XYZ file of C-alpha atoms in Angstrom:
561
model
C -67.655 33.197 -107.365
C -68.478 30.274 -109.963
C -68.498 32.730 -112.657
C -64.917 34.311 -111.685
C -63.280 31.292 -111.406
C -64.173 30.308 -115.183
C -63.099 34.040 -115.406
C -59.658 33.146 -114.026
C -59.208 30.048 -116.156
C -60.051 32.111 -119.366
C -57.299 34.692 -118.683
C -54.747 32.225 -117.873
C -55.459 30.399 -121.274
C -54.805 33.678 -122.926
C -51.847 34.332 -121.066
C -53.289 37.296 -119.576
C -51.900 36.455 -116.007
C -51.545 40.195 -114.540
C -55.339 40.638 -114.450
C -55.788 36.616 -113.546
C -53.728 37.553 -110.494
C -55.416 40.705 -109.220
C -58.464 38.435 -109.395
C -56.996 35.919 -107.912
C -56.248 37.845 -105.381
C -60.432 38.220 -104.980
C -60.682 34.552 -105.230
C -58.550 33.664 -102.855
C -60.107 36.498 -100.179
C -63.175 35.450 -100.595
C -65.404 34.466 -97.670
C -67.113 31.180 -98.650
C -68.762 28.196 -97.032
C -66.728 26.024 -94.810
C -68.212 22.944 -96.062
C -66.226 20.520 -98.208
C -67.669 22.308 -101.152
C -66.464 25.281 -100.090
C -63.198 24.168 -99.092
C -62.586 22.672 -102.805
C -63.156 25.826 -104.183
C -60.543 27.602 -101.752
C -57.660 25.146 -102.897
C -58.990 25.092 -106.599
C -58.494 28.797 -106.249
C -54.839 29.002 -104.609
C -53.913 26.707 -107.327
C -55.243 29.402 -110.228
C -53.382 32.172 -108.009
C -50.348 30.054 -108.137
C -50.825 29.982 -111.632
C -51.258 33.491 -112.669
C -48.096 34.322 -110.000
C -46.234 32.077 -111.521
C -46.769 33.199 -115.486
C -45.795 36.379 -113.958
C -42.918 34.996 -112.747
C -43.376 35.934 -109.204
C -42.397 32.515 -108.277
C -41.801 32.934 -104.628
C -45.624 34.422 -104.054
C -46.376 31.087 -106.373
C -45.267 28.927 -104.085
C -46.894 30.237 -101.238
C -50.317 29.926 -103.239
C -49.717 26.541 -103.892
C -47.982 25.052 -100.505
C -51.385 26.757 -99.095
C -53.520 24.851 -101.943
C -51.509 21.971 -100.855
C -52.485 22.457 -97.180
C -55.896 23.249 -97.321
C -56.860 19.941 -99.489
C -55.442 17.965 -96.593
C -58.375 19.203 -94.449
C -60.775 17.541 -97.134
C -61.985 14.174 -96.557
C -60.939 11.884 -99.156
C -64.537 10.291 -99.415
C -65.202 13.829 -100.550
C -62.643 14.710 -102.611
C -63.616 11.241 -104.785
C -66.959 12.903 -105.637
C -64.987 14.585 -108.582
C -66.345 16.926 -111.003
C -63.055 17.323 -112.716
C -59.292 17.069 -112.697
C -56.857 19.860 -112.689
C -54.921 19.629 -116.422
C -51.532 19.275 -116.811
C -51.708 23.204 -117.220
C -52.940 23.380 -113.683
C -56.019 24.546 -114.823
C -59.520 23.128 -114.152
C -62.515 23.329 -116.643
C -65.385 24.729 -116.210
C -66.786 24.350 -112.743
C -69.595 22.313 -112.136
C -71.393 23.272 -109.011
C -72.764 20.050 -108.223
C -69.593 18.535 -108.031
C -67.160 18.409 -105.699
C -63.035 19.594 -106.796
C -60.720 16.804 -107.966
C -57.152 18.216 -106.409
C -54.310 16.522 -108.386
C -51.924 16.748 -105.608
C -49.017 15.085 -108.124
C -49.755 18.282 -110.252
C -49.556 20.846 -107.555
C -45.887 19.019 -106.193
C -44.901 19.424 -109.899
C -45.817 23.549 -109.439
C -43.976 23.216 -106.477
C -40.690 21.972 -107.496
C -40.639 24.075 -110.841
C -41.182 27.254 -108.761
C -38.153 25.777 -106.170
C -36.007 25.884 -109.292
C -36.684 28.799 -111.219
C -35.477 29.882 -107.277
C -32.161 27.534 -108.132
C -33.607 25.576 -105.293
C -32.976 22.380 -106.533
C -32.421 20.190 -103.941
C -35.818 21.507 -102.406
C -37.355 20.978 -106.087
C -36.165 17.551 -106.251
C -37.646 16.749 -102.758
C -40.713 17.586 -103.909
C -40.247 16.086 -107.047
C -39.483 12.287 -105.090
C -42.830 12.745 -103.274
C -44.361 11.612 -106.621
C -45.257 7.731 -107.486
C -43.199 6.525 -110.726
C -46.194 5.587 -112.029
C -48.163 8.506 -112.511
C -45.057 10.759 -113.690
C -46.151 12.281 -117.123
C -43.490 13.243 -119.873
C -42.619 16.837 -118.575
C -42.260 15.371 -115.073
C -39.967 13.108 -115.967
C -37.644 15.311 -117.737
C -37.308 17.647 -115.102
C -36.571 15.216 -112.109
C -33.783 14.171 -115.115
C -32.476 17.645 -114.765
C -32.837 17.632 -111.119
C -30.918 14.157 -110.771
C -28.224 15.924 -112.904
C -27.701 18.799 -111.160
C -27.532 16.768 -107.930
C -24.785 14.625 -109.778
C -27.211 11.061 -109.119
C -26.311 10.390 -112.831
C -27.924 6.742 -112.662
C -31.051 7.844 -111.642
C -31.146 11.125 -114.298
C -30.685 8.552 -116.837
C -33.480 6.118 -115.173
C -35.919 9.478 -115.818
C -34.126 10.221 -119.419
C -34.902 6.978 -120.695
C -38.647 7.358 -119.530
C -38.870 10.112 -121.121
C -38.033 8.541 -124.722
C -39.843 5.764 -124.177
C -42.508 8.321 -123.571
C -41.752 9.927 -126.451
C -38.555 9.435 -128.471
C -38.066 12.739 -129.936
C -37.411 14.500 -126.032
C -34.634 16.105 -127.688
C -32.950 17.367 -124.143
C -33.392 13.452 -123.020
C -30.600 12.481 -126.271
C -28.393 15.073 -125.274
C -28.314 14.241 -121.703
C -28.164 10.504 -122.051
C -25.663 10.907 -124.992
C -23.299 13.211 -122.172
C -23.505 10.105 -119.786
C -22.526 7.827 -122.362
C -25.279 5.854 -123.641
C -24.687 4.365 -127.057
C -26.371 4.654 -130.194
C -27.470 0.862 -130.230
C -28.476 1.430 -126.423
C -30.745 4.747 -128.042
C -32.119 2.314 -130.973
C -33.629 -0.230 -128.068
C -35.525 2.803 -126.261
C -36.769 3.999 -129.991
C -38.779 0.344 -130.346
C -40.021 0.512 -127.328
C -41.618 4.011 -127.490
C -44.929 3.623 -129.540
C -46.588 6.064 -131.301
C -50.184 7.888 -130.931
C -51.060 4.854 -133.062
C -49.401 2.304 -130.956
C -47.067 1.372 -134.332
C -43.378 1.727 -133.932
C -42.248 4.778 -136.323
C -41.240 3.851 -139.514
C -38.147 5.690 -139.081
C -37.229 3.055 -136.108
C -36.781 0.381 -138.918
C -33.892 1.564 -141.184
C -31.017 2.640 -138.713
C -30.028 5.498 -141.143
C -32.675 7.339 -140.865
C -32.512 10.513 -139.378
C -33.626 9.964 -136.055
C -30.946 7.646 -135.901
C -28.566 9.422 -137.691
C -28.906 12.435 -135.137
C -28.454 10.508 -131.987
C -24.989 8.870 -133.918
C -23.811 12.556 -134.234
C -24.987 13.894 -130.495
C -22.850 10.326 -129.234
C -20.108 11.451 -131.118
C -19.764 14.648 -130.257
C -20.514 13.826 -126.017
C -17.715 11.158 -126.544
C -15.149 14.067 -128.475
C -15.440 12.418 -132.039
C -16.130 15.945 -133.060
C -15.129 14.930 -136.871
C -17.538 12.282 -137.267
C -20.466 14.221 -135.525
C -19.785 16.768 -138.089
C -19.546 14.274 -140.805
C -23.217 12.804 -139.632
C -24.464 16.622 -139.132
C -23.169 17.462 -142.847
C -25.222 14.294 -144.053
C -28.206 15.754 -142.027
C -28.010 18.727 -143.722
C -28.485 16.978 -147.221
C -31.600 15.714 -145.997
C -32.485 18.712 -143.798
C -31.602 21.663 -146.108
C -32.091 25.212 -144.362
C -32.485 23.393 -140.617
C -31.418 25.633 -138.578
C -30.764 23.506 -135.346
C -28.038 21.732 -137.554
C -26.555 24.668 -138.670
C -26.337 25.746 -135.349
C -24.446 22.172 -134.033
C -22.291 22.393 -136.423
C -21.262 26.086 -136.210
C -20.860 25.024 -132.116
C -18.584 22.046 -132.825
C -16.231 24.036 -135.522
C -15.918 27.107 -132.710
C -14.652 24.142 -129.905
C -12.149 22.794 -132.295
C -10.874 26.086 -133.665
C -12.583 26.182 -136.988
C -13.393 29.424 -136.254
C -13.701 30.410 -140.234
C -16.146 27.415 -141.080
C -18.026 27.859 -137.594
C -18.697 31.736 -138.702
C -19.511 31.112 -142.009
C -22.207 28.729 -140.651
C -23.627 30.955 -137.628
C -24.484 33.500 -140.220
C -26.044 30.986 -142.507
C -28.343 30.540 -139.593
C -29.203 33.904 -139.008
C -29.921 34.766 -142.678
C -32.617 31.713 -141.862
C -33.770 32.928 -138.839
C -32.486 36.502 -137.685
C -33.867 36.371 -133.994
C -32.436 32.950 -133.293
C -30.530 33.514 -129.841
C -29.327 29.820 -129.140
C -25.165 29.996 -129.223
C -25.259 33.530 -130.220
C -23.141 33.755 -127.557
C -20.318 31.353 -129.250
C -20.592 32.978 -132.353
C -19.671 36.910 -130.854
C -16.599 35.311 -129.021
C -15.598 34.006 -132.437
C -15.990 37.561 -133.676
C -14.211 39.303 -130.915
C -11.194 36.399 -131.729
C -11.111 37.381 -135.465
C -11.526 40.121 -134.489
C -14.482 42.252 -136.324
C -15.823 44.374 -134.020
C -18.325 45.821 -136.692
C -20.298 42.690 -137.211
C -20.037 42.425 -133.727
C -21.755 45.242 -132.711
C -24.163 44.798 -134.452
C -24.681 41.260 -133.093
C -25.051 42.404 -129.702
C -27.258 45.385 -130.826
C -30.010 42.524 -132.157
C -29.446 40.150 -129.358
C -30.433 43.236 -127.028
C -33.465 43.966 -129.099
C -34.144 40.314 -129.227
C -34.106 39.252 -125.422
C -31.507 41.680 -123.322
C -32.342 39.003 -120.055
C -30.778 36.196 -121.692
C -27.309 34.587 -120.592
C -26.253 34.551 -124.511
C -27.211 38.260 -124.639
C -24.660 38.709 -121.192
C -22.109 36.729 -122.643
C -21.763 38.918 -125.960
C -22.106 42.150 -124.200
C -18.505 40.682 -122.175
C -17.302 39.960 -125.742
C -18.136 42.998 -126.645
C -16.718 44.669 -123.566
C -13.568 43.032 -123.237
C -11.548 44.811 -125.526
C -12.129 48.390 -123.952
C -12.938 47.703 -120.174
C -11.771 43.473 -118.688
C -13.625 44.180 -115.570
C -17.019 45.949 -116.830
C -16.793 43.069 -119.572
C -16.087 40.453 -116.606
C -19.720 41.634 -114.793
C -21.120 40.581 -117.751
C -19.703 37.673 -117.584
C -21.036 36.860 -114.131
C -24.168 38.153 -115.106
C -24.967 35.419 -117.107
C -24.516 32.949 -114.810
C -26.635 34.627 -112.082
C -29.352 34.448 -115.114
C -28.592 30.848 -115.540
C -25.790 28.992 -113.002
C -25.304 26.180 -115.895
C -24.386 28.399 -118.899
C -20.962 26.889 -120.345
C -19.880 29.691 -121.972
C -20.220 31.914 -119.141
C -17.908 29.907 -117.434
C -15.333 30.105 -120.242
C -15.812 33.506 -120.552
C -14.946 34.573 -117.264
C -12.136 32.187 -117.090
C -10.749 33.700 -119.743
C -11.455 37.174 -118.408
C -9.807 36.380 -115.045
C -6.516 35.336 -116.552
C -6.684 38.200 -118.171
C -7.140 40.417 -115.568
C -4.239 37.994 -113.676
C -6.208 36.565 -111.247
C -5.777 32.613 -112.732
C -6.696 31.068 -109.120
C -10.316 32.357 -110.238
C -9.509 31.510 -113.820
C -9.064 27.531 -111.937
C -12.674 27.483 -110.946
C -14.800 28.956 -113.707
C -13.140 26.292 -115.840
C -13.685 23.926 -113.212
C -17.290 25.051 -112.750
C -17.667 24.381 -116.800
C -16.144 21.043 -116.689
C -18.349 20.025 -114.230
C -20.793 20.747 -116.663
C -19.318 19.311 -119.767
C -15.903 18.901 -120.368
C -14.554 20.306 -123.526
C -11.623 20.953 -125.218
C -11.379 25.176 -124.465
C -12.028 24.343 -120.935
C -9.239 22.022 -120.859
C -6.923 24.875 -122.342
C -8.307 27.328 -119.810
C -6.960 25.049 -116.753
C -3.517 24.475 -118.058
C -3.294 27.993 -119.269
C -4.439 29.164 -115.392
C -2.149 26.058 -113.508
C 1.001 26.947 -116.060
C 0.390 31.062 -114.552
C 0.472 29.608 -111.028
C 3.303 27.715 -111.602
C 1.686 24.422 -110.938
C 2.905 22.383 -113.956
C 2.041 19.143 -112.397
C -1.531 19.471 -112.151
C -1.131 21.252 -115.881
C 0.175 18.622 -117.033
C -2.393 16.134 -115.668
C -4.820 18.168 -116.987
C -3.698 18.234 -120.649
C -3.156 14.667 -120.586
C -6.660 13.938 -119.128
C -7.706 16.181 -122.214
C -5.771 13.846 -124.447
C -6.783 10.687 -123.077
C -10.721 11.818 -123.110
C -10.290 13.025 -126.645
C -7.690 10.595 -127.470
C -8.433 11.827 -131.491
C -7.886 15.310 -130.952
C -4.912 17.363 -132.140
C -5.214 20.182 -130.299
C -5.341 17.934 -126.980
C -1.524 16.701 -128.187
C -0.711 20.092 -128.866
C -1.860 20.903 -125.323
C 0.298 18.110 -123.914
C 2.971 19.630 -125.758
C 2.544 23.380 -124.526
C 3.103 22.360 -120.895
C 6.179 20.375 -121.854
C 7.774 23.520 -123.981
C 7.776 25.454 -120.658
C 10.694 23.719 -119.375
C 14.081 23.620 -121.722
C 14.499 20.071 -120.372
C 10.728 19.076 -121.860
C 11.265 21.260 -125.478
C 12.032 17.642 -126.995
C 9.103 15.970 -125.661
C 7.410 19.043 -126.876
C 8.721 18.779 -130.367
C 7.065 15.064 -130.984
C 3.619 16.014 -129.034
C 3.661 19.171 -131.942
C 4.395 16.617 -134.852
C 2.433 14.164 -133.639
C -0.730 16.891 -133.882
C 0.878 17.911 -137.016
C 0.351 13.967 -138.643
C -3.031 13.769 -137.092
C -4.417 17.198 -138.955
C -2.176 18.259 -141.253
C -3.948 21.602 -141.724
C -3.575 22.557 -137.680
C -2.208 25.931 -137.896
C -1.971 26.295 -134.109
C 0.550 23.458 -133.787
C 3.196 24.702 -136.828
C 3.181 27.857 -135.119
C 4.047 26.310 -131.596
C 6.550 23.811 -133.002
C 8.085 27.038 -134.980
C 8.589 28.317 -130.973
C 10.445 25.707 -130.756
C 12.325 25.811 -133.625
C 13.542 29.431 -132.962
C 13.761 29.045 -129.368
C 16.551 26.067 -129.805
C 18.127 28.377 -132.485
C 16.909 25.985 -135.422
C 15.550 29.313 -137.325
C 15.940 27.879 -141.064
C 13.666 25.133 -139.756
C 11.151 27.155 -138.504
C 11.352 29.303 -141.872
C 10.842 25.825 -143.845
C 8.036 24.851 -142.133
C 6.200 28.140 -141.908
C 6.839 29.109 -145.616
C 5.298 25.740 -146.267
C 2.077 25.894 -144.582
C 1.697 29.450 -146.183
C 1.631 27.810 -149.319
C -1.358 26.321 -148.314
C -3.057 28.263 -146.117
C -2.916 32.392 -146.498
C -3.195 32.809 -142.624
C -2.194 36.112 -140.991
C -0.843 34.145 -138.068
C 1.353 32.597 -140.285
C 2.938 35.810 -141.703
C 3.229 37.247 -138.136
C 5.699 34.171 -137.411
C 7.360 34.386 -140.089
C 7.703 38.089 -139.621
C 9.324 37.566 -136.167
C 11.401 35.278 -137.064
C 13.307 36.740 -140.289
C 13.359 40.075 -137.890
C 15.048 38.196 -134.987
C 17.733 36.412 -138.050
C 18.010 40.415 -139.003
C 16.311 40.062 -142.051
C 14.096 43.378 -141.906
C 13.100 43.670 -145.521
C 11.524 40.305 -145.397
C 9.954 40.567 -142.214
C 8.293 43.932 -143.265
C 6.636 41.578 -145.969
C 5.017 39.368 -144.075
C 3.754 41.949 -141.680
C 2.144 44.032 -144.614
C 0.458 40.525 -146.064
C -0.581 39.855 -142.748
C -2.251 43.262 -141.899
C -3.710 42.782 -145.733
C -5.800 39.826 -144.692
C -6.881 41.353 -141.648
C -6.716 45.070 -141.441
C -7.364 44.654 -137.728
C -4.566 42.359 -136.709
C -3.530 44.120 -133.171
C -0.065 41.618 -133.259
C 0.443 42.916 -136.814
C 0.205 46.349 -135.903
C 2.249 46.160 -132.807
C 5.063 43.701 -134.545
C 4.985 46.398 -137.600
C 5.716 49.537 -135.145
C 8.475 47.669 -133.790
C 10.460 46.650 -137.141
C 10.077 49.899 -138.302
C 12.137 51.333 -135.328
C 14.318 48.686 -135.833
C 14.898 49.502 -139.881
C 15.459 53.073 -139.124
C 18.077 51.883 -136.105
C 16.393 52.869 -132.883
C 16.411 50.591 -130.139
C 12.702 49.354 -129.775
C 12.883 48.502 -126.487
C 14.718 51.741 -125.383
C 11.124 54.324 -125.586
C 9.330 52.005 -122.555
C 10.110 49.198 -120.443
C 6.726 47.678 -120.877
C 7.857 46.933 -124.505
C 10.412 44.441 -123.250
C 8.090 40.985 -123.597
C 5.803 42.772 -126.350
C 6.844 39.745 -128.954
C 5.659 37.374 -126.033
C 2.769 39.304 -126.091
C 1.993 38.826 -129.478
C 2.087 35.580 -128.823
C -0.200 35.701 -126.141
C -2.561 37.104 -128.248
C -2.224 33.986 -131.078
C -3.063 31.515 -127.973
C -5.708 33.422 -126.421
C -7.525 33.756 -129.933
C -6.578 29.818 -130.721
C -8.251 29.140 -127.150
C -11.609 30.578 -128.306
């Protein structure tokens, strides 16, 4: 069976691992000698099956192939097994055989098969087991970085980072190693140490290693940044990337992310299109960028986002995650198994998370709202998940623990306006906490002037204390600046509740002129024009009765995403 077994090899190189694994299965049948010879061909053969089971992603058979490889080699002498003819690759593929030789079984290789086939299974505590039963010393690069992962997931963040910083001083640019260790808080200066001590192929330090603003350097100052919340200066350092870097679509990409988490939706869009003109079957954060289009909303681009992303790769969690965006508008609960769809594809998929939160509150159901944002915090805190817990605490009434959690938000991103504002939604619940309210809104206000969400909020507040000609002021004032719709909606409601019906039509036909597809618009429009032609609005259907609190519902669930 000499000849099938450099058969088996050739097939697995080209990737052709249905017919490697029906002869595998001949390999592994086969009826050979019982001698030592004979036995290292039986394990060298498991270890192909595994292989070819594996690329077919029949990862449970897999593992059976190789905890039998595993077994089998343990009947071997090891005076034997030293008589090598060759050593199984990193691929887990032998060359050529060489019949007068006996089979060098790299058990460290075969644990390695092990634990990646344990969690593709999202067995990861038996993956890391497995993982442990290998000496420090002969880890390679890709072994390291997955017993990171493993450490992660297992929450042993001291000894993820141990494996992280291997990893770059394996090879410094293990760009999954500078995201992780940047999320556990190691500093650039900490990153700059590992960079001079990571050789190259040449054993000379990288020239790039020399001049801290180079990009190398420049990149891990913008991934610290962002881990840490400093989401303007990582998009300061990403823009400056981008200089260098024109057309890199990985940047785009980062920088379309950040914009989307701190409500930049415009700029974020702008940029995830950018990125697709580049490279039209990217799939990374495609997810992100359909959420932002369901928010705007344009359902046409849209569509057709999720109609490529199905063509693309309909398996992935992004793909899920749009298809709930996509859903969400005509059918919450179809749009919510979506939703969990993704995260049975992959259980550490962010967005998922936020997108079921978010579907759960709106389908009233915030206990279950609690844990998906709790299940993405877990995973990386961010600003929408903080807004997702106080939204879900404030609809269980449990405005303690809302109010911890917005100023947790605020103290971890400490520079953030939208954390204040957060603050300051919790305390406008309450009539007694409107004032404290008032200065967490201005406060946002100083900090970024151009924060839409917060005028509207503090103009809430304005018109719930009866302060209307303030709230007029300071709405007509941003809309100087800033042709929003959100902003003509406002100031629609508010000349309509100070009876002034001609102006209020205005702003609801400016607002529907920006965006034809404005749902609040359209609703807020329906209503004044029963009021201008004096019919009670309220009097056709009692589920009218809290429609303007609906509208602005709809302004904090858009702001959210």
């Amino acid at each position: 069976m000499e000849a099938a077994r450099e058969s088996m090899a050739a097939l697995l190189d080209a990737g052709l691992f249905a017919s490697a694994q029906t002869l595998g299965c001949f390999l592994v049948s086969s009826a050979g000698s019982s001698n030592d010879a004979g036995m290292s061909m039986k394990v060298e053969s498991l270890v192909l099956h595994g292989d070819a089971l594996y690329g077919e992603k029949e990862f449970r058979r897999a593992l059976n192939a190789y905890k039998q490889a595993m077994q089998y080699s343990r009947s071997i002498p090891r005076q034997a097994i030293s008589n090598v003819r060759s050593s199984v690759s990193t691929t887990g593929r032998s060359p050529s055989p060489n019949s007068s030789n006996l089979l060098s079984f790299n058990e460290n290789e075969v644990k390695f098969k092990i634990a990646l086939c344990h969690s593709a299974l999202c067995e990861h505590r038996e993956a890391l087991q497995e993982m442990e039963g290998i000496p420090s010393k002969v880890r390679t690069l890709k072994m390291n970085l997955m017993l990171g992962k493993l450490y992660r997931i297992s929450r042993n963040s001291r000894s993820a980072a141990v494996c992280y910083k291997e990893c770059l001083r394996q090879c410094p640019y293990v760009f999954e190693a500078i995201t992780a260790l940047a999320e556990m808080g190691l500093s650039a200066k900490e990153f700059s140490l590992l960079f001079l001590q990571a050789p190259n192929r040449g054993g000379k330090l990288p020239s790039d290693s020399v001049d801290p603003q180079r990009w190398w350097n420049r990149y891990v100052e913008a991934q610290c940044c962002i881990a840490s919340h400093d989401y303007k200066g990582g998009l300061d350092i990403y823009l400056e990337l981008m200089q260098r870097f024109p057309n890199n679509v990985h940047i785009l990409l980062e920088i379309a992310k950040v914009e989307a988490i701190i409500g930049r939706n415009d700029e974020a869009i702008m940029n995830f299109e950018k990125a697709r003109l580049i490279d039209p079957n990217i799939m990374t954060y495609m997810d992100e960028y359909a959420i932002l289009l369901k928010t705007k909303p344009d359902y046409t681009k849209l569509n057709k986002l999720v109609h490529d992303m199905l063509h693309i790769d309909p398996a992935r969690p992004e793909t899920c995650v749009a298809l709930a965006a996509m859903w969400e508008r005509k059918d919450e609960r179809k749009a919510l198994t979506f939703a969990e769809k993704s995260l049975r594809v992959d259980d550490r998929h962010i967005t998922g998370y936020i997108m079921k939160g978010n579907l759960h509150l709106s389908l009233n159901r915030p206990d279950l709202a609690v844990t998906d944002f709790r299940g993405a915090q877990e995973l990386r805190a961010d600003l929408r998940s903080y807004q997702g817990l106080v939204r879900a605490y404030l609809a269980l009434a449990k405005c303690k623990e809302a109010l911890f959690t917005a100023r947790e938000a605020m103290k971890v991103m400490h520079q953030s306006a939208k954390a204040l504002k957060l603050v300051g939604d919790v305390h406008a619940i309450s009539s007694s906490g409107r004032e404290k309210a008032r200065k967490f809104y201005e406060s946002a206000i100083r900090l970024e002037p151009g924060f839409i969400g917060a005028a509207l909020a503090l103009a809430d507040l304005h018109v719930a204390e009866g302060r209307n000609r303030e709230a007029l002021m300071l709405l007509e004032r941003y809309l100087r600046q800033w042709a929003n719709d959100s902003l003509h909606i406002k100031l629609a409601q508010v000349f309509a509740a100070t009876n002034m019906l001609s102006d209020a039509l205005s702003h609801y036909q400016s607002a529907l002129r920006i965006n034809p597809q404005n749902e609040a618009a359209k609703k807020g429009l329906e209503r004044l024009e029963k009021q201008m032609k004096g019919v009670d609005p309220d009097a056709p259907e009692e589920d009218e009765d809290n429609e303007a609190d609906d509208i602005d519902a709809d302004q904090d669930d858009a702001e959210l995403l």
